[in-house]
Short mmCIF file of C-alpha atoms in Angstrom, two decimals:
data_model
loop_
_atom_site.label_atom_id
_atom_site.label_comp_id
_atom_site.label_asym_id
_atom_site.label_seq_id
_atom_site.Cartn_x
_atom_site.Cartn_y
_atom_site.Cartn_z
CA GLY A 1102 114.38 68.64 103.31
CA ASN A 1103 112.71 67.41 100.18
CA SER A 1104 109.35 69.06 100.77
CA PHE A 1105 108.27 72.55 99.81
CA SER A 1106 105.44 74.54 98.24
CA ILE A 1107 105.26 77.55 95.94
CA ARG A 1108 101.87 79.25 95.76
CA THR A 1109 101.02 82.25 93.64
CA LYS A 1110 97.82 84.19 93.20
CA LEU A 1111 97.55 85.52 89.66
CA SER A 1112 95.37 86.70 86.81
CA LEU A 1113 96.36 86.27 83.18
CA ALA A 1114 95.11 88.20 80.16
CA SER A 1115 96.06 85.34 77.83
CA LEU A 1116 98.01 82.10 77.67
CA GLU A 1117 100.72 83.34 75.34
CA SER A 1118 103.79 81.16 75.15
CA GLY A 1119 106.87 81.91 77.16
CA GLN A 1120 105.47 83.61 80.27
CA GLU A 1121 107.54 83.14 83.43
CA ILE A 1122 105.68 83.04 86.73
CA ILE A 1123 108.73 82.50 88.93
CA CYS A 1124 112.23 81.22 88.17
CA GLN A 1125 115.83 81.01 89.25
CA TRP A 1126 117.39 81.15 85.80
CA ARG A 1127 119.53 84.08 84.70
CA ASN A 1128 121.27 82.32 81.80
CA ASN A 1129 121.78 78.83 80.42
CA ASP A 1130 125.04 78.44 82.37
CA THR A 1131 123.35 78.96 85.76
CA LYS A 1132 119.76 77.80 85.16
CA SER A 1133 118.14 76.06 88.08
CA TRP A 1134 114.33 75.92 87.89
CA ARG A 1135 111.25 77.67 86.51
CA LEU A 1136 107.45 77.69 86.71
CA TYR A 1137 106.02 79.11 83.48
CA ILE A 1138 103.23 79.18 80.88
CA GLU A 1139 103.78 77.77 77.40
CA ASP A 1140 101.52 76.20 74.77
CA TYR A 1141 98.41 76.73 76.92
CA LYS A 1142 99.94 74.69 79.75
CA ILE A 1143 101.65 75.46 83.02
CA HIS A 1144 105.12 73.90 83.21
CA TRP A 1145 107.66 73.10 85.92
CA GLU A 1146 111.24 72.21 85.12
CA GLY A 1147 114.42 71.91 87.17
CA TYR A 1148 118.01 71.19 86.23
CA ASP A 1149 121.01 69.41 87.74
CA GLU A 1150 124.10 71.14 89.13
CA ASN A 1151 125.73 71.12 85.67
CA HIS A 1152 122.71 72.98 84.21
CA GLU A 1153 122.44 70.39 81.44
CA ASN A 1154 120.04 67.64 82.47
CA GLN A 1155 116.42 68.18 83.39
CA ASN A 1156 115.82 66.39 86.66
CA PHE A 1157 112.22 67.56 86.75
CA ASN A 1158 109.78 68.36 83.96
CA PHE A 1159 106.00 68.12 83.92
CA HIS A 1160 103.01 70.20 82.88
CA ALA A 1161 99.23 70.56 83.08
CA ASP A 1162 96.55 71.92 80.76
CA ILE A 1163 94.81 74.97 82.19
CA PRO A 1164 91.65 76.61 80.83
CA ILE A 1165 92.01 80.36 80.32
CA ASP A 1166 88.85 81.15 82.27
CA LYS A 1167 90.54 79.88 85.44
CA PHE A 1168 93.06 82.74 85.65
CA ASP A 1169 91.17 85.49 87.45
CA ASP A 1170 92.58 85.85 90.96
CA ASN A 1171 93.21 82.12 91.20
CA TYR A 1172 95.94 80.22 93.02
CA ILE A 1173 98.52 78.03 91.30
CA THR A 1174 100.40 75.80 93.73
CA LEU A 1175 103.42 73.61 93.08
CA THR A 1176 104.35 71.14 95.83
CA ARG A 1177 107.08 68.61 96.34
CA ASN A 1178 106.78 65.85 98.92
CA ASP A 1179 109.98 63.81 98.55
CA SER A 1180 109.64 62.48 94.96
CA ILE A 1181 105.94 63.33 94.49
CA TRP A 1182 105.35 66.63 92.66
CA SER A 1183 101.88 68.15 92.32
CA MET A 1184 100.25 71.16 90.67
CA LEU A 1185 96.98 72.57 91.92
CA LEU A 1186 94.62 75.17 90.53
CA ASP A 1187 92.98 76.63 93.63
CA SER A 1188 92.17 73.41 95.55
CA THR A 1189 91.93 71.12 92.48
CA LEU A 1190 94.81 68.79 91.66
CA ILE A 1191 95.63 69.26 87.96
CA ALA A 1192 98.88 67.28 87.65
CA THR A 1193 101.10 64.98 89.62
CA ASN A 1194 104.35 63.22 88.83
CA ASN A 1195 106.85 60.98 90.60
CA MET A 1196 110.33 62.40 89.95
CA SER A 1197 113.34 61.88 92.19
CA GLY A 1198 116.56 63.85 92.29
CA ASN A 1199 117.91 67.04 93.75
CA LEU A 1200 116.84 70.54 92.84
CA TYR A 1201 119.94 72.60 92.07
CA ASN A 1202 120.16 75.80 94.09
CA SER A 1203 121.68 78.40 91.81
CA SER A 1204 123.18 81.65 93.05
CA ASP A 1205 120.93 83.48 90.58
CA LYS A 1206 118.38 85.90 91.95
CA LEU A 1207 114.76 84.86 92.06
CA ASN A 1208 112.80 86.36 89.14
CA ILE A 1209 109.04 86.83 89.28
CA GLY A 1210 106.83 87.68 86.30
CA GLY A 1211 109.65 87.43 83.76
CA ARG A 1212 113.18 86.24 83.26
CA ARG A 1213 116.20 88.50 83.24
CA ILE A 1214 118.94 87.29 80.92
CA GLY A 1215 121.80 89.66 81.55
CA ASP A 1216 120.20 93.10 81.39
CA PHE A 1217 117.54 91.89 78.97
CA SER A 1218 114.03 91.03 80.16
CA SER A 1219 112.20 88.19 78.45
CA TYR A 1220 109.32 85.81 79.00
CA ASP A 1221 107.31 88.61 80.62
CA LEU A 1222 104.03 87.60 82.21
CA ASN A 1223 100.96 89.02 80.45
CA GLY A 1224 98.89 89.51 83.58
CA ARG A 1225 99.08 90.26 87.28
CA ILE A 1226 100.63 88.46 90.24
CA ASP A 1227 99.11 89.43 93.58
CA GLU A 1228 101.25 87.31 95.87
CA ILE A 1229 103.82 84.54 96.04
CA ILE A 1230 104.57 82.44 99.07
CA ILE A 1231 107.25 79.75 99.40
CA LEU A 1232 107.10 77.34 102.33
CA ASN A 1233 109.39 74.58 103.51
CA ARG A 1234 106.52 72.08 103.66
CA VAL A 1235 103.74 70.74 101.46
CA LEU A 1236 100.48 72.67 101.45
CA ASP A 1237 97.28 70.67 101.76
CA SER A 1238 94.94 70.99 98.75
CA THR A 1239 92.27 72.65 100.91
CA GLU A 1240 94.63 74.90 102.84
CA LEU A 1241 94.46 78.63 102.26
CA ILE A 1242 97.12 81.06 103.36
CA ASP A 1243 95.03 83.91 104.70
CA ASP A 1244 96.88 84.26 107.99
CA VAL A 1245 100.66 83.94 107.61
CA ASN A 1246 101.08 84.41 111.35
CA ASN A 1247 99.77 80.87 111.87
CA ILE A 1248 102.53 79.35 109.72
CA ASP A 1249 105.34 81.90 109.94
CA ASN A 1250 107.96 79.38 111.07
CA GLU A 1251 107.40 77.48 107.80
CA VAL A 1252 107.32 80.48 105.44
CA LEU A 1253 110.55 81.17 103.58
CA VAL A 1254 109.28 84.06 101.42
CA TYR A 1255 105.96 85.90 101.24
CA TYR A 1256 105.60 88.68 98.69
CA LYS A 1257 102.49 90.85 98.39
CA PHE A 1258 102.80 92.79 95.16
CA ASN A 1259 100.54 95.64 96.23
CA ALA A 1260 102.73 96.42 99.26
CA GLY A 1261 106.06 97.54 97.74
CA THR A 1262 107.37 101.11 97.78
CA ASP A 1263 110.31 102.95 96.26
CA GLY A 1264 111.31 99.96 94.10
CA ILE A 1265 111.35 97.52 97.05
CA LEU A 1266 109.24 94.36 97.14
CA TYR A 1267 108.84 93.56 100.82
CA ASP A 1268 109.07 90.04 102.16
CA HIS A 1269 106.23 89.69 104.69
CA SER A 1270 107.60 86.40 106.08
CA GLY A 1271 109.88 88.17 108.55
CA ASN A 1272 112.95 86.64 106.85
CA GLN A 1273 114.04 89.92 105.23
CA ASN A 1274 114.20 88.47 101.68
CA HIS A 1275 113.20 91.81 100.17
CA GLY A 1276 113.36 92.17 96.42
CA THR A 1277 113.80 94.86 93.81
CA ILE A 1278 110.86 95.88 91.64
CA ASN A 1279 111.77 96.13 87.95
CA GLY A 1280 109.04 97.48 85.70
#
């Protein structure tokens, strides 16, 4: 469908430019989408299947004192996109079009371009959850068991071992820890 949510719990030491939170973008020939920090704003952008045209692009100003174990949520409900800081709506935009699904691996906390790491996050990500529905602005995800049929991926970054980032959704989308 055309509805989904990405929620991350993070803390940032600074708002330096070029910090990836989560992306599917290995190189400019396969770029798909990214959620990142730049110019003291949080940005979302997504590209078409030719990796040339931005179908989606919007941002929100965020005060630095808000990044201490806070939630950033990006939602899409058909053509309505929203960004929330905890339960506060900080940006919304009406943008239609399809989000290209690249074959690139999901990158969290940085972008891997070939074997080179760039856009590293200057902070800590505690968890990321991706759902196939829109989260309500007051909804917290404390008990994944209540919504497990809607969870696509749920990573807890304090629960990985031996280089494996475990997917707690039950969907077996385990990742590799780099760094």
